[in-house]
Amino acid sequence: MFQAVLGAYGLNAEKFKIEPFGSGLINHTWKVYGEGLAYILQEVNTEVFRQPQNIAQNIETIKKYLDQTAPKYLFVAPIAAANGDDFVVIDDHFYRIFPFVENSCAIDFVHQPEQAYHAAKQFGKFTRMLCAFNVQKLKPTIEDFHNLPLRVEQFKKALEQAGDERINEAKFAIDEIIRHYDIEEQYVHMVDSGALNLRVVHHDTKISNVLLQAETGVGLCVIDLDTVMPGYFISDVGDMMRTYLSEANEEEKDFSKIAIREDVFAAIHKGYMEEMDQVLAFTEKQFFIYSGKFMIYMQAVRFIADFLNGDIYYKTNYPEHNLVRGLNQIDLLNKYVAKESKFEEIIKKINENRVNDAKIILN
Ligand code: GN1
Ligand code: MG
């Protein structure tokens, strides 16, 4: 396979080293390097991305726009194959190659608030760069990806169809998901009221999807653009909350290690708002804290639905893997909800300081 894929890019596979890269649950990724060159090769999971041409088209459309409006912005688009296409298809499998950004690094965990700050700033900047771009030009790469009512519907269907054994095993998780149905109701209300604007949103803002300068740790750019499509900002901010706030991630089985770091919350707010404060409407800002509940809850719903469905979506390494992930997210959700008033205080303080700073400047 590697020979055929690299061949389509005019590269001789024998001259390169190829190693698995990253920890994604959906696509397969490799680092390809040798002869002083380095690339990222990826096979797109077409079970998940049913129309991979949409990914290529979206990236191409955005690239053209950014080339004109922000030529200095680092946008990591796929390299064209020898025939000019942005991807190659071999035996019905869909591959593409990206340049490996030199002197960059990616991390898997947020160790310090500064890292959350730099990442949040990059995701905010990405949406800001595209705030005047017509989002209707983009196609959904996964229909209804972050449509919470639909995810809840899928969960209900999985519950109807699951066998007793899995339902019994997941009883606590199921009860918790039902107990939190208000999060979905709030979503429906928020969307119906028109509080949120459709924007170009990344939809997968985990820390490993940001490249940092290797030496300084300063944010360089965002990567993994497959789920870039029209959406709401709460998807991006919410997934940062979900994946940065706790030192323990969704794979952790010992839930006593799950804890919310308030300084990381403040760092996400600072980084994102430095870019987006002037862009977001007043009505959108009211949902900044809600965004965390929204994404953590939706992930719990998706993991538990997949467990009830017999593990057909996420890669799993042991039989209860999706159940444990779902329970982990429920634990995180409950700890997040317990901090809501604290988060409000933090934002209030930040805003007061901003007003005071502005007064000092005016005087
Ligand atoms: C999937 O494969 P990865 O890690 O980039 C999923 C995300 C989930 C995440 C949970 C297309 O992302 O929505 O949040 O797993 N992506 C898709 O780890 O379903
Ligand atoms: Mg991804």
Short mmCIF file of C-alpha atoms and ligand atoms in Angstrom, two decimals:
data_model
loop_
_atom_site.label_atom_id
_atom_site.label_comp_id
_atom_site.label_asym_id
_atom_site.label_seq_id
_atom_site.Cartn_x
_atom_site.Cartn_y
_atom_site.Cartn_z
CA MET A 1 0.00 0.00 0.00
CA PHE A 2 2.69 2.52 1.04
CA GLN A 3 4.49 2.01 -2.25
CA ALA A 4 1.37 2.74 -4.30
CA VAL A 5 0.36 5.76 -2.21
CA LEU A 6 3.78 7.38 -2.08
CA GLY A 7 4.27 6.52 -5.76
CA ALA A 8 1.21 8.62 -6.59
CA TYR A 9 3.10 11.57 -5.08
CA GLY A 10 6.26 10.79 -7.05
CA LEU A 11 7.99 9.47 -3.92
CA ASN A 12 9.88 6.19 -3.67
CA ALA A 13 8.64 4.37 -0.55
CA GLU A 14 11.89 2.42 -0.20
CA LYS A 15 13.75 5.59 0.61
CA PHE A 16 11.50 6.59 3.51
CA LYS A 17 10.89 5.43 7.05
CA ILE A 18 7.22 5.05 7.93
CA GLU A 19 5.94 5.07 11.51
CA PRO A 20 2.45 5.22 13.04
CA PHE A 21 1.77 8.73 14.32
CA GLY A 22 -0.63 10.23 16.90
CA SER A 23 -3.51 8.68 18.83
CA GLY A 24 -6.70 9.39 16.83
CA LEU A 25 -9.67 7.06 17.18
CA ILE A 26 -10.90 7.37 13.60
CA ASN A 27 -8.25 7.83 10.88
CA HIS A 28 -4.89 6.06 10.48
CA THR A 29 -1.88 8.37 10.50
CA TRP A 30 1.83 7.83 9.78
CA LYS A 31 4.94 9.94 9.73
CA VAL A 32 6.95 9.40 6.54
CA TYR A 33 10.51 10.70 6.54
CA GLY A 34 13.87 10.35 4.85
CA GLU A 35 16.14 12.14 2.38
CA GLY A 36 15.77 15.31 4.46
CA LEU A 37 12.02 15.35 3.82
CA ALA A 38 9.14 14.66 6.19
CA TYR A 39 5.43 14.20 5.63
CA ILE A 40 2.30 13.11 7.43
CA LEU A 41 0.38 10.40 5.59
CA GLN A 42 -3.22 9.73 6.51
CA GLU A 43 -5.86 7.25 5.49
CA VAL A 44 -9.32 8.71 5.90
CA ASN A 45 -11.90 6.44 7.53
CA THR A 46 -14.64 6.43 4.90
CA GLU A 47 -17.09 4.66 7.20
CA VAL A 48 -17.11 7.91 9.17
CA PHE A 49 -16.38 10.40 6.41
CA ARG A 50 -18.81 9.11 3.80
CA GLN A 51 -17.87 11.72 1.21
CA PRO A 52 -14.18 12.37 1.65
CA GLN A 53 -14.21 14.63 -1.42
CA ASN A 54 -16.08 17.12 0.78
CA ILE A 55 -13.08 17.31 3.11
CA ALA A 56 -10.75 18.03 0.20
CA GLN A 57 -13.14 20.59 -1.30
CA ASN A 58 -13.66 22.46 1.97
CA ILE A 59 -9.94 22.71 2.61
CA GLU A 60 -9.34 23.90 -0.94
CA THR A 61 -12.06 26.57 -0.69
CA ILE A 62 -10.71 27.84 2.63
CA LYS A 63 -7.13 27.78 1.35
CA LYS A 64 -8.04 29.98 -1.61
CA TYR A 65 -9.81 32.44 0.67
CA LEU A 66 -6.93 32.61 3.15
CA ASP A 67 -4.33 32.94 0.40
CA GLN A 68 -6.10 36.16 -0.57
CA THR A 69 -7.11 37.54 2.81
CA ALA A 70 -4.34 36.32 5.13
CA PRO A 71 -1.39 35.02 3.09
CA LYS A 72 0.87 34.88 6.15
CA TYR A 73 -1.48 32.66 8.13
CA LEU A 74 -0.05 29.14 8.47
CA PHE A 75 -2.66 26.85 6.96
CA VAL A 76 -1.54 23.25 6.61
CA ALA A 77 -3.28 21.95 3.49
CA PRO A 78 -2.64 18.59 1.83
CA ILE A 79 0.04 18.34 -0.86
CA ALA A 80 -1.16 17.74 -4.43
CA ALA A 81 -0.45 14.30 -5.87
CA ALA A 82 1.39 13.96 -9.21
CA ASN A 83 -1.98 14.11 -11.05
CA GLY A 84 -2.92 17.36 -9.25
CA ASP A 85 -5.51 15.86 -6.90
CA ASP A 86 -5.43 16.61 -3.17
CA PHE A 87 -5.88 12.94 -2.35
CA VAL A 88 -5.29 9.52 -3.89
CA VAL A 89 -7.65 6.56 -3.92
CA ILE A 90 -6.13 3.07 -3.87
CA ASP A 91 -8.32 -0.03 -3.62
CA ASP A 92 -11.19 2.19 -2.47
CA HIS A 93 -9.05 3.58 0.34
CA PHE A 94 -8.59 7.29 0.55
CA TYR A 95 -5.17 8.79 1.39
CA ARG A 96 -3.55 12.21 1.56
CA ILE A 97 -0.20 13.65 2.49
CA PHE A 98 0.58 16.81 4.44
CA PRO A 99 3.86 18.62 4.83
CA PHE A 100 5.42 17.98 8.24
CA VAL A 101 5.79 21.44 9.78
CA GLU A 102 9.45 21.83 10.78
CA ASN A 103 10.41 22.86 14.32
CA SER A 104 6.92 22.15 15.50
CA CYS A 105 5.68 19.77 18.11
CA ALA A 106 2.33 18.53 19.33
CA ILE A 107 1.51 17.39 22.85
CA ASP A 108 -1.01 14.86 24.11
CA PHE A 109 -1.79 16.39 27.49
CA VAL A 110 -2.18 19.88 28.85
CA HIS A 111 0.45 20.05 31.58
CA GLN A 112 0.39 23.81 32.09
CA PRO A 113 -2.28 26.48 31.63
CA GLU A 114 -0.03 28.26 29.09
CA GLN A 115 -0.47 25.32 26.72
CA ALA A 116 -4.25 25.61 26.98
CA TYR A 117 -3.92 29.36 26.39
CA HIS A 118 -1.87 28.90 23.20
CA ALA A 119 -4.19 26.21 21.86
CA ALA A 120 -7.36 28.20 22.60
CA LYS A 121 -5.80 31.22 20.90
CA GLN A 122 -5.06 29.20 17.76
CA PHE A 123 -8.59 27.78 17.55
CA GLY A 124 -10.04 31.23 18.18
CA LYS A 125 -7.76 32.72 15.55
CA PHE A 126 -8.80 30.11 13.00
CA THR A 127 -12.50 30.98 13.38
CA ARG A 128 -11.71 34.71 13.46
CA MET A 129 -9.68 34.51 10.23
CA LEU A 130 -12.77 33.05 8.59
CA CYS A 131 -15.45 35.18 10.25
CA ALA A 132 -16.18 37.09 7.03
CA PHE A 133 -16.05 33.96 4.88
CA ASN A 134 -19.42 32.65 3.66
CA VAL A 135 -19.88 29.44 5.70
CA GLN A 136 -22.51 28.21 3.24
CA LYS A 137 -19.66 27.46 0.82
CA LEU A 138 -18.56 24.59 3.06
CA LYS A 139 -20.14 21.17 2.99
CA PRO A 140 -20.73 19.09 6.10
CA THR A 141 -18.06 16.37 6.17
CA ILE A 142 -20.13 14.42 8.71
CA GLU A 143 -23.84 15.23 8.63
CA ASP A 144 -25.21 16.34 12.02
CA PHE A 145 -21.83 15.78 13.67
CA HIS A 146 -22.51 17.86 16.76
CA ASN A 147 -26.28 17.81 16.59
CA LEU A 148 -26.99 16.95 20.21
CA PRO A 149 -30.72 16.09 19.82
CA LEU A 150 -29.78 13.64 17.08
CA ARG A 151 -27.03 12.09 19.26
CA VAL A 152 -29.59 11.66 22.04
CA GLU A 153 -31.99 10.11 19.53
CA GLN A 154 -29.24 7.66 18.49
CA PHE A 155 -28.67 6.83 22.15
CA LYS A 156 -32.38 6.11 22.65
CA LYS A 157 -32.42 3.88 19.61
CA ALA A 158 -29.32 2.01 20.83
CA LEU A 159 -31.04 1.53 24.17
CA GLU A 160 -34.11 0.04 22.48
CA GLN A 161 -32.04 -2.37 20.45
CA ALA A 162 -29.39 -3.39 22.99
CA GLY A 163 -29.33 -6.75 24.74
CA ASP A 164 -30.08 -7.04 28.46
CA GLU A 165 -26.50 -7.79 29.37
CA ARG A 166 -25.12 -4.53 28.02
CA ILE A 167 -28.08 -2.56 29.40
CA ASN A 168 -27.49 -3.99 32.89
CA GLU A 169 -23.79 -3.32 32.71
CA ALA A 170 -24.41 0.28 31.64
CA LYS A 171 -27.31 0.94 34.01
CA PHE A 172 -25.67 3.75 35.97
CA ALA A 173 -24.42 5.44 32.81
CA ILE A 174 -27.86 5.22 31.18
CA ASP A 175 -29.54 6.73 34.26
CA GLU A 176 -27.04 9.57 34.33
CA ILE A 177 -27.57 10.36 30.67
CA ILE A 178 -31.32 10.49 31.24
CA ARG A 179 -30.86 12.61 34.38
CA HIS A 180 -29.01 15.20 32.28
CA TYR A 181 -31.55 15.48 29.45
CA ASP A 182 -31.90 19.16 30.39
CA ILE A 183 -28.56 19.77 28.61
CA GLU A 184 -30.21 18.74 25.37
CA GLU A 185 -33.33 20.82 26.13
CA GLN A 186 -31.11 23.84 26.68
CA TYR A 187 -29.44 23.19 23.34
CA VAL A 188 -32.75 23.10 21.49
CA HIS A 189 -33.84 26.31 23.18
CA MET A 190 -30.54 28.02 22.41
CA VAL A 191 -30.62 27.08 18.72
CA ASP A 192 -34.32 27.95 18.31
CA SER A 193 -33.79 31.36 19.88
CA GLY A 194 -31.13 32.17 17.26
CA ALA A 195 -28.54 32.99 19.95
CA LEU A 196 -25.68 31.37 18.05
CA ASN A 197 -24.23 32.21 14.64
CA LEU A 198 -23.06 29.59 12.19
CA ARG A 199 -19.30 29.93 11.84
CA VAL A 200 -16.35 28.02 10.45
CA VAL A 201 -15.62 25.70 13.33
CA HIS A 202 -12.90 23.06 13.75
CA HIS A 203 -14.98 20.52 15.73
CA ASP A 204 -12.01 18.56 17.15
CA THR A 205 -10.02 20.91 19.36
CA LYS A 206 -8.01 18.43 21.39
CA ILE A 207 -4.53 19.61 22.29
CA SER A 208 -2.77 17.29 19.82
CA ASN A 209 -4.52 19.15 16.99
CA VAL A 210 -2.45 22.28 17.61
CA LEU A 211 1.15 22.64 16.49
CA LEU A 212 3.40 24.50 18.89
CA GLN A 213 6.83 25.96 18.27
CA ALA A 214 9.17 23.21 19.44
CA GLU A 215 11.45 25.50 21.45
CA THR A 216 9.08 28.07 22.90
CA GLY A 217 5.75 26.23 23.10
CA VAL A 218 4.04 29.19 21.42
CA GLY A 219 1.05 28.21 19.24
CA LEU A 220 1.74 27.91 15.50
CA CYS A 221 -1.42 26.64 13.84
CA VAL A 222 -4.27 24.15 14.02
CA ILE A 223 -4.20 20.82 12.16
CA ASP A 224 -6.56 17.90 11.43
CA LEU A 225 -9.07 19.85 9.37
CA ASP A 226 -11.40 16.98 8.41
CA THR A 227 -14.24 18.18 10.58
CA VAL A 228 -13.88 21.85 9.64
CA MET A 229 -17.42 22.78 8.59
CA PRO A 230 -20.22 25.15 9.54
CA GLY A 231 -21.01 24.91 13.24
CA TYR A 232 -21.30 26.80 16.53
CA PHE A 233 -18.39 28.11 18.58
CA ILE A 234 -19.56 26.03 21.57
CA SER A 235 -18.25 22.93 19.77
CA ASP A 236 -14.69 24.23 19.82
CA VAL A 237 -14.67 25.86 23.23
CA GLY A 238 -16.59 22.90 24.67
CA ASP A 239 -14.17 20.30 23.35
CA MET A 240 -11.28 22.26 24.85
CA MET A 241 -13.06 22.21 28.20
CA ARG A 242 -13.69 18.51 27.77
CA THR A 243 -10.13 17.61 26.91
CA TYR A 244 -7.96 20.26 28.69
CA LEU A 245 -9.55 20.88 32.09
CA SER A 246 -8.77 17.53 33.67
CA GLU A 247 -5.27 16.14 33.90
CA ALA A 248 -6.78 12.66 33.42
CA ASN A 249 -8.26 12.15 29.94
CA GLU A 250 -11.18 10.11 28.61
CA GLU A 251 -9.09 6.89 28.75
CA GLU A 252 -8.56 7.10 32.53
CA LYS A 253 -10.17 4.25 34.48
CA ASP A 254 -9.44 5.68 37.92
CA PHE A 255 -12.02 8.46 38.10
CA SER A 256 -10.57 9.84 41.34
CA LYS A 257 -7.90 11.31 39.06
CA ILE A 258 -10.47 13.38 37.16
CA ALA A 259 -10.36 16.94 38.47
CA ILE A 260 -11.16 20.36 37.03
CA ARG A 261 -8.27 22.82 36.89
CA GLU A 262 -9.63 26.34 37.30
CA ASP A 263 -6.43 27.94 36.03
CA VAL A 264 -6.82 25.96 32.79
CA PHE A 265 -10.41 27.20 32.46
CA ALA A 266 -9.16 30.79 32.80
CA ALA A 267 -6.42 30.08 30.23
CA ILE A 268 -8.92 28.73 27.68
CA HIS A 269 -11.08 31.81 28.17
CA LYS A 270 -8.12 34.17 27.84
CA GLY A 271 -6.69 32.55 24.71
CA TYR A 272 -9.99 32.16 22.91
CA MET A 273 -11.33 35.60 23.80
CA GLU A 274 -8.13 37.39 22.81
CA GLU A 275 -9.09 36.37 19.30
CA MET A 276 -12.88 36.13 19.43
CA ASP A 277 -14.07 38.79 21.87
CA GLN A 278 -14.86 41.24 19.07
CA VAL A 279 -16.31 38.53 16.85
CA LEU A 280 -18.77 36.72 19.12
CA ALA A 281 -22.20 38.25 19.63
CA PHE A 282 -23.33 39.11 23.15
CA THR A 283 -25.89 36.30 22.93
CA GLU A 284 -23.16 33.79 22.05
CA LYS A 285 -20.94 34.75 24.97
CA GLN A 286 -23.74 33.76 27.35
CA PHE A 287 -23.09 30.14 26.32
CA PHE A 288 -19.36 30.05 27.02
CA ILE A 289 -19.74 27.98 30.19
CA TYR A 290 -22.58 25.90 28.74
CA SER A 291 -20.23 24.82 25.94
CA GLY A 292 -18.32 22.50 28.30
CA LYS A 293 -21.48 20.77 29.48
CA PHE A 294 -22.65 20.43 25.90
CA MET A 295 -19.50 18.71 24.63
CA ILE A 296 -18.80 16.53 27.67
CA TYR A 297 -22.40 15.34 27.73
CA MET A 298 -22.48 14.66 23.98
CA GLN A 299 -19.28 12.61 24.22
CA ALA A 300 -20.72 10.57 27.09
CA VAL A 301 -23.87 9.97 25.03
CA ARG A 302 -21.79 8.88 22.01
CA PHE A 303 -19.54 6.49 23.98
CA ILE A 304 -22.47 4.85 25.78
CA ALA A 305 -24.52 4.59 22.58
CA ASP A 306 -21.54 2.89 20.92
CA PHE A 307 -21.21 0.50 23.86
CA LEU A 308 -24.92 -0.37 23.59
CA ASN A 309 -24.51 -0.84 19.84
CA GLY A 310 -21.74 -3.39 20.39
CA ASP A 311 -18.72 -1.08 19.75
CA ILE A 312 -19.09 -0.35 16.08
CA TYR A 313 -17.73 3.21 15.89
CA TYR A 314 -14.76 3.89 18.18
CA LYS A 315 -11.64 1.74 18.18
CA THR A 316 -11.65 -0.24 21.43
CA ASN A 317 -8.86 -2.17 23.20
CA TYR A 318 -10.89 -4.14 25.76
CA PRO A 319 -14.55 -5.24 26.06
CA GLU A 320 -15.83 -2.46 28.37
CA HIS A 321 -13.72 0.25 26.79
CA ASN A 322 -16.58 2.43 25.55
CA LEU A 323 -18.51 1.98 28.79
CA VAL A 324 -15.50 3.09 30.83
CA ARG A 325 -14.97 6.06 28.53
CA GLY A 326 -18.62 7.00 28.87
CA LEU A 327 -18.55 6.71 32.68
CA ASN A 328 -15.37 8.75 32.70
CA GLN A 329 -17.13 11.53 30.77
CA ILE A 330 -20.13 11.40 33.09
CA ASP A 331 -17.81 11.82 36.07
CA LEU A 332 -16.15 14.77 34.33
CA LEU A 333 -19.56 16.24 33.51
CA ASN A 334 -20.70 16.11 37.13
CA LYS A 335 -17.45 17.70 38.32
CA TYR A 336 -17.82 20.39 35.65
CA VAL A 337 -21.41 21.17 36.63
CA ALA A 338 -20.32 21.48 40.28
CA LYS A 339 -17.88 24.23 39.22
CA GLU A 340 -20.29 26.32 37.17
CA SER A 341 -20.69 29.14 39.67
CA LYS A 342 -16.91 29.24 40.12
CA PHE A 343 -16.51 29.60 36.34
CA GLU A 344 -19.01 32.46 36.38
CA GLU A 345 -16.95 34.18 39.06
CA ILE A 346 -13.77 33.74 37.02
CA ILE A 347 -15.33 35.26 33.91
CA LYS A 348 -16.85 38.10 35.92
CA LYS A 349 -13.45 38.91 37.39
CA ILE A 350 -11.77 38.83 33.97
CA ASN A 351 -14.42 41.22 32.60
CA GLU A 352 -14.10 43.58 35.59
CA ASN A 353 -10.34 43.70 35.13
CA ARG A 354 -10.85 44.45 31.47
CA VAL A 355 -13.19 47.35 32.27
CA ASN A 356 -10.70 48.64 34.86
CA ASP A 357 -7.81 48.34 32.41
CA ALA A 358 -9.86 50.26 29.83
CA LYS A 359 -10.56 52.99 32.40
CA ILE A 360 -6.87 53.30 33.19
CA ILE A 361 -6.09 53.68 29.49
CA LEU A 362 -8.87 56.29 29.05
CA ASN A 363 -7.67 58.29 32.02
C1 GN1 B 1 -12.88 11.04 17.52
O1 GN1 B 1 -10.33 10.22 16.07
P1 GN1 B 1 -10.32 11.45 16.87
O2 GN1 B 1 -9.67 11.22 18.20
O3 GN1 B 1 -9.76 12.63 16.11
C2 GN1 B 1 -14.20 11.70 17.15
C3 GN1 B 1 -14.41 12.93 18.02
C4 GN1 B 1 -14.38 12.50 19.46
C5 GN1 B 1 -13.07 11.78 19.78
C6 GN1 B 1 -13.08 11.23 21.17
C7 GN1 B 1 -14.94 11.99 13.50
O4 GN1 B 1 -11.83 11.90 17.20
O5 GN1 B 1 -15.65 13.51 17.72
O6 GN1 B 1 -14.51 13.62 20.29
O7 GN1 B 1 -12.87 10.68 18.88
N1 GN1 B 1 -14.18 12.06 15.75
C8 GN1 B 1 -15.13 11.65 14.91
O8 GN1 B 1 -11.82 10.77 21.49
O9 GN1 B 1 -16.11 11.00 15.30
MG MG B 2 -9.91 14.18 14.51
#
